[in-house]
PDB file of C-alpha atoms in Angstrom:
ATOM      1  CA  MET A   3     120.430 243.849 262.316  1.00 46.00           C
ATOM      2  CA  THR A   4     122.245 240.519 261.650  1.00 50.00           C
ATOM      3  CA  PRO A   5     126.431 240.992 262.008  1.00 55.00           C
ATOM      4  CA  PRO A   6     128.561 240.227 259.103  1.00 52.00           C
ATOM      5  CA  PRO A   7     130.582 237.239 259.420  1.00 56.00           C
ATOM      6  CA  ARG A   8     134.151 237.200 260.842  1.00 55.00           C
ATOM      7  CA  CYS A   9     136.661 235.841 258.751  1.00 49.00           C
ATOM      8  CA  TRP A  10     139.815 234.009 260.408  1.00 47.00           C
ATOM      9  CA  LEU A  11     142.760 233.120 259.403  1.00 43.00           C
ATOM     10  CA  SER A  12     145.025 229.536 260.281  1.00 42.00           C
ATOM     11  CA  PRO A  13     147.319 230.296 262.826  1.00 42.00           C
ATOM     12  CA  ARG A  14     149.945 230.080 260.885  1.00 40.00           C
ATOM     13  CA  ALA A  15     148.576 231.847 258.091  1.00 40.00           C
ATOM     14  CA  CYS A  16     148.236 234.415 260.587  1.00 38.00           C
ATOM     15  CA  ARG A  17     151.657 234.887 261.533  1.00 37.00           C
ATOM     16  CA  ALA A  18     152.369 235.789 258.183  1.00 36.00           C
ATOM     17  CA  SER A  19     149.302 237.998 256.829  1.00 36.00           C
ATOM     18  CA  PRO A  20     150.012 242.178 256.799  1.00 33.00           C
ATOM     19  CA  HIS A  21     146.241 242.007 257.811  1.00 33.00           C
ATOM     20  CA  LEU A  22     146.457 241.093 261.625  1.00 31.00           C
ATOM     21  CA  ASP A  23     147.109 243.569 264.470  1.00 33.00           C
ATOM     22  CA  LEU A  24     149.329 241.785 266.368  1.00 25.00           C
ATOM     23  CA  ARG A  25     149.157 244.829 268.409  1.00 27.00           C
ATOM     24  CA  SER A  26     145.691 244.550 269.220  1.00 32.00           C
ATOM     25  CA  GLY A  27     145.412 241.206 269.317  1.00 36.00           C
ATOM     26  CA  ASP A  28     142.872 241.266 265.931  1.00 39.00           C
ATOM     27  CA  LYS A  29     142.687 237.867 263.995  1.00 40.00           C
ATOM     28  CA  ARG A  30     140.001 239.200 261.277  1.00 39.00           C
ATOM     29  CA  CYS A  31     141.517 239.428 258.335  1.00 38.00           C
ATOM     30  CA  GLN A  32     140.335 240.313 254.063  1.00 34.00           C
ATOM     31  CA  PRO A  33     137.715 237.362 253.135  1.00 36.00           C
ATOM     32  CA  PRO A  34     139.448 236.406 250.516  1.00 37.00           C
ATOM     33  CA  MET A  35     142.405 235.058 252.718  1.00 34.00           C
ATOM     34  CA  ALA A  36     140.395 233.720 255.377  1.00 47.00           C
ATOM     35  CA  SER A  37     140.855 229.608 255.722  1.00 88.00           C
ATOM     36  CA  PHE A  38     137.191 229.301 257.107  1.00 90.00           C
ATOM     37  CA  ARG A  39     134.998 232.168 258.590  1.00 94.00           C
ATOM     38  CA  ILE A  40     132.346 232.376 261.283  1.00 95.00           C
ATOM     39  CA  ARG A  41     128.318 233.616 260.530  1.00 96.00           C
ATOM     40  CA  GLN A  42     125.009 232.144 262.225  1.00 97.00           C
ATOM     41  CA  TYR A  43     123.168 229.645 261.518  1.00 97.00           C
ATOM     42  CA  ARG A  44     120.938 229.640 257.916  1.00 97.00           C
ATOM     43  CA  ASP A  45     118.087 226.570 256.873  1.00 96.00           C
ATOM     44  CA  GLN A  46     120.199 224.935 254.557  1.00 97.00           C
ATOM     45  CA  ASP A  47     123.011 224.412 256.778  1.00 97.00           C
ATOM     46  CA  TYR A  48     120.176 221.799 258.790  1.00 97.00           C
ATOM     47  CA  GLU A  49     121.337 218.721 257.176  1.00 97.00           C
ATOM     48  CA  ALA A  50     125.155 219.191 258.149  1.00 97.00           C
ATOM     49  CA  VAL A  51     124.887 220.748 261.189  1.00 98.00           C
ATOM     50  CA  ARG A  52     122.759 217.503 262.145  1.00 98.00           C
ATOM     51  CA  SER A  53     125.168 215.503 260.838  1.00 97.00           C
ATOM     52  CA  LEU A  54     128.409 217.050 261.979  1.00 97.00           C
ATOM     53  CA  PHE A  55     127.107 217.114 265.318  1.00 97.00           C
ATOM     54  CA  ALA A  56     126.243 212.957 265.353  1.00 96.00           C
ATOM     55  CA  ARG A  57     129.637 212.293 264.159  1.00 95.00           C
ATOM     56  CA  GLY A  58     132.013 214.572 266.309  1.00 94.00           C
ATOM     57  CA  LEU A  59     129.908 213.035 269.159  1.00 92.00           C
ATOM     58  CA  LEU A  60     130.820 209.449 268.223  1.00 94.00           C
ATOM     59  CA  GLU A  61     133.996 209.847 267.471  1.00 93.00           C
ATOM     60  CA  HIS A  62     134.458 209.805 271.382  1.00 92.00           C
ATOM     61  CA  VAL A  63     133.192 206.553 271.726  1.00 93.00           C
ATOM     62  CA  PRO A  64     136.548 204.671 271.388  1.00 94.00           C
ATOM     63  CA  ALA A  65     138.261 207.101 273.975  1.00 91.00           C
ATOM     64  CA  THR A  66     135.266 206.272 276.453  1.00 90.00           C
ATOM     65  CA  TYR A  67     135.755 202.866 275.609  1.00 92.00           C
ATOM     66  CA  ARG A  68     139.254 202.899 276.682  1.00 91.00           C
ATOM     67  CA  PHE A  69     138.907 205.154 279.730  1.00 89.00           C
ATOM     68  CA  LEU A  70     135.806 202.843 280.734  1.00 88.00           C
ATOM     69  CA  LEU A  71     138.592 199.386 280.754  1.00 90.00           C
ATOM     70  CA  ARG A  72     141.106 201.602 282.564  1.00 89.00           C
ATOM     71  CA  THR A  73     139.331 202.763 285.720  1.00 88.00           C
ATOM     72  CA  ALA A  74     139.605 200.815 288.992  1.00 89.00           C
ATOM     73  CA  ARG A  75     136.480 199.617 289.111  1.00 88.00           C
ATOM     74  CA  ALA A  76     136.072 198.124 286.191  1.00 90.00           C
ATOM     75  CA  GLN A  77     139.801 196.251 286.418  1.00 92.00           C
ATOM     76  CA  LEU A  78     138.426 195.093 289.900  1.00 93.00           C
ATOM     77  CA  VAL A  79     135.422 193.709 288.116  1.00 91.00           C
ATOM     78  CA  LEU A  80     137.199 192.055 285.048  1.00 93.00           C
ATOM     79  CA  LEU A  81     139.699 190.662 288.095  1.00 95.00           C
ATOM     80  CA  VAL A  82     136.859 189.285 290.505  1.00 95.00           C
ATOM     81  CA  LEU A  83     135.660 187.526 287.240  1.00 94.00           C
ATOM     82  CA  PHE A  84     138.429 186.522 286.161  1.00 95.00           C
ATOM     83  CA  ALA A  85     139.026 184.567 289.514  1.00 96.00           C
ATOM     84  CA  ALA A  86     135.288 183.065 290.027  1.00 95.00           C
ATOM     85  CA  VAL A  87     135.367 181.672 286.714  1.00 95.00           C
ATOM     86  CA  ARG A  88     138.908 180.025 286.907  1.00 92.00           C
ATOM     87  CA  ALA A  89     137.883 178.359 290.514  1.00 94.00           C
ATOM     88  CA  ALA A  90     134.997 176.946 289.303  1.00 93.00           C
ATOM     89  CA  ALA A  91     135.483 176.245 286.291  1.00 90.00           C
ATOM     90  CA  GLY A  92     139.534 174.778 287.149  1.00 90.00           C
ATOM     91  CA  SER A  93     140.797 176.602 283.612  1.00 91.00           C
ATOM     92  CA  TRP A  94     142.444 179.880 283.061  1.00 92.00           C
ATOM     93  CA  LEU A  95     141.689 179.738 279.559  1.00 94.00           C
ATOM     94  CA  LEU A  96     137.918 179.749 280.608  1.00 94.00           C
ATOM     95  CA  GLY A  97     138.547 182.767 283.023  1.00 93.00           C
ATOM     96  CA  LEU A  98     140.203 184.784 280.364  1.00 95.00           C
ATOM     97  CA  ALA A  99     137.421 183.836 278.013  1.00 95.00           C
ATOM     98  CA  ALA A 100     135.088 185.125 280.197  1.00 95.00           C
ATOM     99  CA  VAL A 101     137.296 188.781 281.195  1.00 95.00           C
ATOM    100  CA  ALA A 102     137.426 188.908 276.842  1.00 96.00           C
ATOM    101  CA  LEU A 103     133.346 188.073 277.042  1.00 96.00           C
ATOM    102  CA  ALA A 104     132.716 190.842 279.261  1.00 94.00           C
ATOM    103  CA  MET A 105     134.914 193.344 277.339  1.00 94.00           C
ATOM    104  CA  ALA A 106     133.221 192.296 274.021  1.00 95.00           C
ATOM    105  CA  VAL A 107     129.280 192.974 275.864  1.00 94.00           C
ATOM    106  CA  ALA A 108     131.081 196.383 277.329  1.00 93.00           C
ATOM    107  CA  TRP A 109     131.556 198.040 273.695  1.00 94.00           C
ATOM    108  CA  PRO A 110     128.166 198.184 272.731  1.00 95.00           C
ATOM    109  CA  MET A 111     126.551 199.405 276.129  1.00 91.00           C
ATOM    110  CA  VAL A 112     129.070 202.047 275.591  1.00 91.00           C
ATOM    111  CA  HIS A 113     128.136 203.221 272.102  1.00 93.00           C
ATOM    112  CA  SER A 114     124.435 203.459 272.870  1.00 93.00           C
ATOM    113  CA  VAL A 115     125.150 205.626 275.926  1.00 89.00           C
ATOM    114  CA  CYS A 116     126.717 207.680 273.365  1.00 91.00           C
ATOM    115  CA  LEU A 117     124.371 206.858 270.586  1.00 94.00           C
ATOM    116  CA  THR A 118     121.193 207.706 273.120  1.00 93.00           C
ATOM    117  CA  TYR A 119     122.966 210.706 273.987  1.00 92.00           C
ATOM    118  CA  VAL A 120     123.397 212.204 270.157  1.00 95.00           C
ATOM    119  CA  GLN A 121     119.843 211.144 269.184  1.00 96.00           C
ATOM    120  CA  ASN A 122     118.282 212.494 272.153  1.00 95.00           C
ATOM    121  CA  ALA A 123     119.646 216.558 270.987  1.00 96.00           C
ATOM    122  CA  LEU A 124     118.795 215.162 267.424  1.00 97.00           C
ATOM    123  CA  ASN A 125     115.101 214.820 268.435  1.00 97.00           C
ATOM    124  CA  THR A 126     115.182 217.940 270.681  1.00 96.00           C
ATOM    125  CA  ASP A 127     116.995 221.145 269.934  1.00 96.00           C
ATOM    126  CA  LEU A 128     118.533 219.938 266.953  1.00 97.00           C
ATOM    127  CA  CYS A 129     115.087 218.964 265.547  1.00 97.00           C
ATOM    128  CA  ASP A 130     114.412 222.223 264.966  1.00 96.00           C
ATOM    129  CA  ILE A 131     117.758 224.982 265.071  1.00 97.00           C
ATOM    130  CA  GLU A 132     115.759 227.764 264.093  1.00 96.00           C
ATOM    131  CA  SER A 133     113.452 227.919 267.077  1.00 96.00           C
ATOM    132  CA  SER A 134     115.657 226.654 269.853  1.00 96.00           C
ATOM    133  CA  TYR A 135     117.922 229.142 269.240  1.00 97.00           C
ATOM    134  CA  MET A 136     117.829 231.634 266.172  1.00 96.00           C
ATOM    135  CA  ARG A 137     114.224 232.924 267.622  1.00 94.00           C
ATOM    136  CA  ALA A 138     114.535 232.396 271.089  1.00 91.00           C
ATOM    137  CA  PRO A 139     115.547 234.898 273.907  1.00 92.00           C
ATOM    138  CA  ASP A 140     119.431 235.569 274.785  1.00 95.00           C
ATOM    139  CA  SER A 141     119.947 232.504 272.102  1.00 97.00           C
ATOM    140  CA  CYS A 142     121.883 232.379 268.955  1.00 98.00           C
ATOM    141  CA  PHE A 143     123.639 229.329 266.516  1.00 98.00           C
ATOM    142  CA  TRP A 144     126.933 229.858 264.428  1.00 98.00           C
ATOM    143  CA  VAL A 145     128.384 227.677 261.924  1.00 98.00           C
ATOM    144  CA  ALA A 146     132.077 227.792 260.427  1.00 97.00           C
ATOM    145  CA  GLU A 147     132.470 227.843 256.980  1.00 96.00           C
ATOM    146  CA  ALA A 148     135.545 226.955 254.855  1.00 94.00           C
ATOM    147  CA  GLY A 149     134.957 226.093 251.149  1.00 91.00           C
ATOM    148  CA  GLY A 150     131.179 226.497 251.237  1.00 92.00           C
ATOM    149  CA  ALA A 151     130.886 223.921 253.311  1.00 95.00           C
ATOM    150  CA  VAL A 152     129.644 223.186 257.702  1.00 97.00           C
ATOM    151  CA  VAL A 153     133.132 222.731 259.679  1.00 97.00           C
ATOM    152  CA  GLY A 154     131.699 223.720 262.750  1.00 97.00           C
ATOM    153  CA  MET A 155     129.720 224.556 264.862  1.00 97.00           C
ATOM    154  CA  VAL A 156     128.335 225.820 268.773  1.00 98.00           C
ATOM    155  CA  ALA A 157     125.416 227.347 270.534  1.00 98.00           C
ATOM    156  CA  VAL A 158     124.281 229.134 273.394  1.00 98.00           C
ATOM    157  CA  ALA A 159     120.971 229.439 274.926  1.00 97.00           C
ATOM    158  CA  PRO A 160     119.958 230.437 278.420  1.00 97.00           C
ATOM    159  CA  PRO A 161     121.102 227.677 280.495  1.00 95.00           C
ATOM    160  CA  GLN A 162     119.210 224.114 281.673  1.00 88.00           C
ATOM    161  CA  ASN A 163     120.155 224.386 285.649  1.00 88.00           C
ATOM    162  CA  PRO A 164     118.165 226.967 287.254  1.00 88.00           C
ATOM    163  CA  ALA A 165     120.632 228.300 289.711  1.00 86.00           C
ATOM    164  CA  ASP A 166     122.854 229.896 286.504  1.00 89.00           C
ATOM    165  CA  ARG A 167     119.334 231.191 284.685  1.00 88.00           C
ATOM    166  CA  GLY A 168     119.292 235.071 284.109  1.00 89.00           C
ATOM    167  CA  VAL A 169     123.776 235.645 285.472  1.00 93.00           C
ATOM    168  CA  ALA A 170     125.396 233.185 282.757  1.00 96.00           C
ATOM    169  CA  LEU A 171     123.999 231.737 279.180  1.00 97.00           C
ATOM    170  CA  GLU A 172     125.182 228.246 278.490  1.00 97.00           C
ATOM    171  CA  LEU A 173     127.577 227.123 275.912  1.00 98.00           C
ATOM    172  CA  LEU A 174     126.159 223.901 273.938  1.00 97.00           C
ATOM    173  CA  ARG A 175     126.515 221.978 270.919  1.00 97.00           C
ATOM    174  CA  MET A 176     130.249 222.810 269.815  1.00 96.00           C
ATOM    175  CA  SER A 177     131.446 220.756 267.571  1.00 96.00           C
ATOM    176  CA  VAL A 178     134.204 220.899 264.895  1.00 96.00           C
ATOM    177  CA  SER A 179     135.484 218.397 261.393  1.00 95.00           C
ATOM    178  CA  LYS A 180     138.537 216.481 262.115  1.00 92.00           C
ATOM    179  CA  ASP A 181     139.829 217.908 259.120  1.00 90.00           C
ATOM    180  CA  PHE A 182     139.409 221.115 260.634  1.00 92.00           C
ATOM    181  CA  ARG A 183     140.920 220.828 263.983  1.00 89.00           C
ATOM    182  CA  GLY A 184     143.967 222.352 265.534  1.00 88.00           C
ATOM    183  CA  ARG A 185     143.032 225.672 263.015  1.00 89.00           C
ATOM    184  CA  GLY A 186     141.259 227.984 265.517  1.00 92.00           C
ATOM    185  CA  VAL A 187     138.020 226.889 264.440  1.00 95.00           C
ATOM    186  CA  SER A 188     136.641 226.185 267.715  1.00 94.00           C
ATOM    187  CA  ARG A 189     138.843 228.904 269.297  1.00 94.00           C
ATOM    188  CA  ALA A 190     136.732 231.222 267.289  1.00 95.00           C
ATOM    189  CA  LEU A 191     133.414 229.744 268.217  1.00 96.00           C
ATOM    190  CA  CYS A 192     134.082 229.842 271.303  1.00 96.00           C
ATOM    191  CA  GLY A 193     134.956 233.572 271.538  1.00 95.00           C
ATOM    192  CA  GLU A 194     131.597 233.994 269.260  1.00 96.00           C
ATOM    193  CA  VAL A 195     129.855 232.756 272.267  1.00 97.00           C
ATOM    194  CA  LEU A 196     131.674 234.804 274.655  1.00 96.00           C
ATOM    195  CA  ARG A 197     131.026 237.725 273.516  1.00 96.00           C
ATOM    196  CA  PHE A 198     127.823 237.287 272.700  1.00 97.00           C
ATOM    197  CA  ALA A 199     127.347 236.846 276.879  1.00 96.00           C
ATOM    198  CA  ARG A 200     129.390 239.850 277.510  1.00 95.00           C
ATOM    199  CA  ALA A 201     127.277 241.871 274.946  1.00 95.00           C
ATOM    200  CA  ARG A 202     123.964 241.074 276.714  1.00 94.00           C
ATOM    201  CA  GLY A 203     125.370 241.725 280.258  1.00 94.00           C
ATOM    202  CA  TYR A 204     125.815 238.527 281.115  1.00 96.00           C
ATOM    203  CA  GLY A 205     128.464 237.716 283.874  1.00 95.00           C
ATOM    204  CA  ALA A 206     129.201 234.231 283.051  1.00 97.00           C
ATOM    205  CA  VAL A 207     128.949 231.525 280.475  1.00 97.00           C
ATOM    206  CA  VAL A 208     128.806 227.600 281.702  1.00 97.00           C
ATOM    207  CA  LEU A 209     129.127 224.813 279.534  1.00 97.00           C
ATOM    208  CA  SER A 210     129.518 220.895 280.337  1.00 95.00           C
ATOM    209  CA  THR A 211     132.066 218.438 278.280  1.00 93.00           C
ATOM    210  CA  SER A 212     132.502 214.643 278.915  1.00 89.00           C
ATOM    211  CA  MET A 213     135.350 213.263 280.372  1.00 87.00           C
ATOM    212  CA  VAL A 214     137.005 212.302 277.741  1.00 88.00           C
ATOM    213  CA  GLN A 215     137.328 215.573 275.641  1.00 89.00           C
ATOM    214  CA  VAL A 216     140.788 216.376 277.065  1.00 90.00           C
ATOM    215  CA  VAL A 217     141.220 218.558 273.740  1.00 90.00           C
ATOM    216  CA  ALA A 218     138.247 220.761 274.860  1.00 91.00           C
ATOM    217  CA  GLN A 219     139.041 221.123 278.315  1.00 93.00           C
ATOM    218  CA  ARG A 220     142.112 222.478 277.282  1.00 93.00           C
ATOM    219  CA  LEU A 221     140.539 224.642 274.653  1.00 92.00           C
ATOM    220  CA  TYR A 222     137.967 225.974 277.549  1.00 94.00           C
ATOM    221  CA  GLU A 223     140.647 226.371 279.944  1.00 95.00           C
ATOM    222  CA  SER A 224     142.694 228.438 278.032  1.00 93.00           C
ATOM    223  CA  HIS A 225     139.605 230.874 277.540  1.00 91.00           C
ATOM    224  CA  GLY A 226     139.256 231.027 281.566  1.00 93.00           C
ATOM    225  CA  PHE A 227     136.644 228.360 282.269  1.00 96.00           C
ATOM    226  CA  ARG A 228     137.353 226.811 285.345  1.00 96.00           C
ATOM    227  CA  LYS A 229     136.047 223.052 286.406  1.00 95.00           C
ATOM    228  CA  VAL A 230     133.214 223.489 289.043  1.00 94.00           C
ATOM    229  CA  GLY A 231     131.681 220.187 289.170  1.00 91.00           C
ATOM    230  CA  ILE A 232     130.766 216.675 287.611  1.00 88.00           C
ATOM    231  CA  THR A 233     127.661 215.056 286.623  1.00 82.00           C
ATOM    232  CA  GLY A 234     126.041 211.582 285.482  1.00 72.00           C
ATOM    233  CA  LEU A 235     125.226 211.291 282.160  1.00 68.00           C
ATOM    234  CA  SER A 236     122.311 208.474 282.739  1.00 69.00           C
ATOM    235  CA  PRO A 237     121.983 205.963 284.890  1.00 71.00           C
ATOM    236  CA  LEU A 238     123.997 203.444 282.399  1.00 65.00           C
ATOM    237  CA  GLY A 239     127.005 205.896 282.126  1.00 65.00           C
ATOM    238  CA  ASP A 240     126.722 206.141 285.890  1.00 68.00           C
ATOM    239  CA  LEU A 241     127.172 202.642 285.684  1.00 67.00           C
ATOM    240  CA  LEU A 242     129.807 202.969 282.869  1.00 70.00           C
ATOM    241  CA  CYS A 243     131.890 205.441 284.768  1.00 72.00           C
ATOM    242  CA  ILE A 244     131.112 208.117 282.324  1.00 79.00           C
ATOM    243  CA  GLN A 245     131.375 211.178 283.816  1.00 83.00           C
ATOM    244  CA  ILE A 246     130.286 214.522 282.721  1.00 90.00           C
ATOM    245  CA  PHE A 247     132.520 218.269 283.807  1.00 93.00           C
ATOM    246  CA  ARG A 248     131.245 221.370 284.430  1.00 95.00           C
ATOM    247  CA  TYR A 249     132.878 224.464 283.418  1.00 96.00           C
ATOM    248  CA  ARG A 250     132.423 228.006 283.883  1.00 97.00           C
ATOM    249  CA  CYS A 251     134.007 231.128 282.559  1.00 96.00           C
ATOM    250  CA  ASP A 252     133.229 234.455 285.047  1.00 96.00           C
ATOM    251  CA  LEU A 253     133.552 237.654 282.423  1.00 92.00           C
ATOM    252  CA  PRO A 254     135.164 240.618 282.708  1.00 83.00           C
ATOM    253  CA  GLY A 255     132.519 243.224 283.444  1.00 67.00           C
ATOM    254  CA  GLY A 256     129.782 240.852 284.078  1.00 58.00           C
ATOM    255  CA  THR A 257     126.664 241.121 286.272  1.00 54.00           C
ATOM    256  CA  ALA A 258     125.244 238.691 288.403  1.00 46.00           C
ATOM    257  CA  ASP A 259     122.408 240.050 288.168  1.00 48.00           C
ATOM    258  CA  PRO A 260     119.939 239.480 285.660  1.00 44.00           C
ATOM    259  CA  PRO A 261     120.501 242.036 282.241  1.00 44.00           C
ATOM    260  CA  ARG A 262     117.290 244.337 281.753  1.00 41.00           C
TER     261      ARG A 262
END
């Protein structure tokens, strides 16, 4: 049986709500007062989910670009480039122009890495969400809905890393609309994944997030996730110093043995 959708209040509304049991930590409320609700994915959510995911990921392009320019490797390359052009041409202006050109070239390269990641997701699991998550074993996909619109999303599935298979599930495709960030949507979605994994007897949940998604990292850490590794995104991503952080959350009462 499909569980009923969970209704959630924003943090401010929760403090004022007479329906909130502060002693138990229960943040469920009566539907008319809810600012958003969490429910399972439906076919009519398809385009909204894909659009939300693409927008959310591409929003990180500027932050990734700024991160690149602040790395020691990038600054050393720009310094060497400036010195080489200035020495060869005898002009400070040409040296600065060469640096500006290199910085301009780096922008589409960063955008290309992020866009390639988005397109890969849209062409694989997000191409057929029903088959990838709703009919696959130990998988599910949830959306956060507010005012009839999809404002958040998250998925869970068996992890790609063989070492984690059978003992953990993987949180995937977390994204929240910019207008609804800071309202507890991400926290509610993350909690849904943890409950799902715990109910099926798994001992942990793992996930990956980029080095520039600092707010997401803080959210995961507040749920008990800890950083367990760093990987690359792609050969071009490695060249641009784009790193992916791996996180793991061990679940209370979970088991390290595969669920039966």
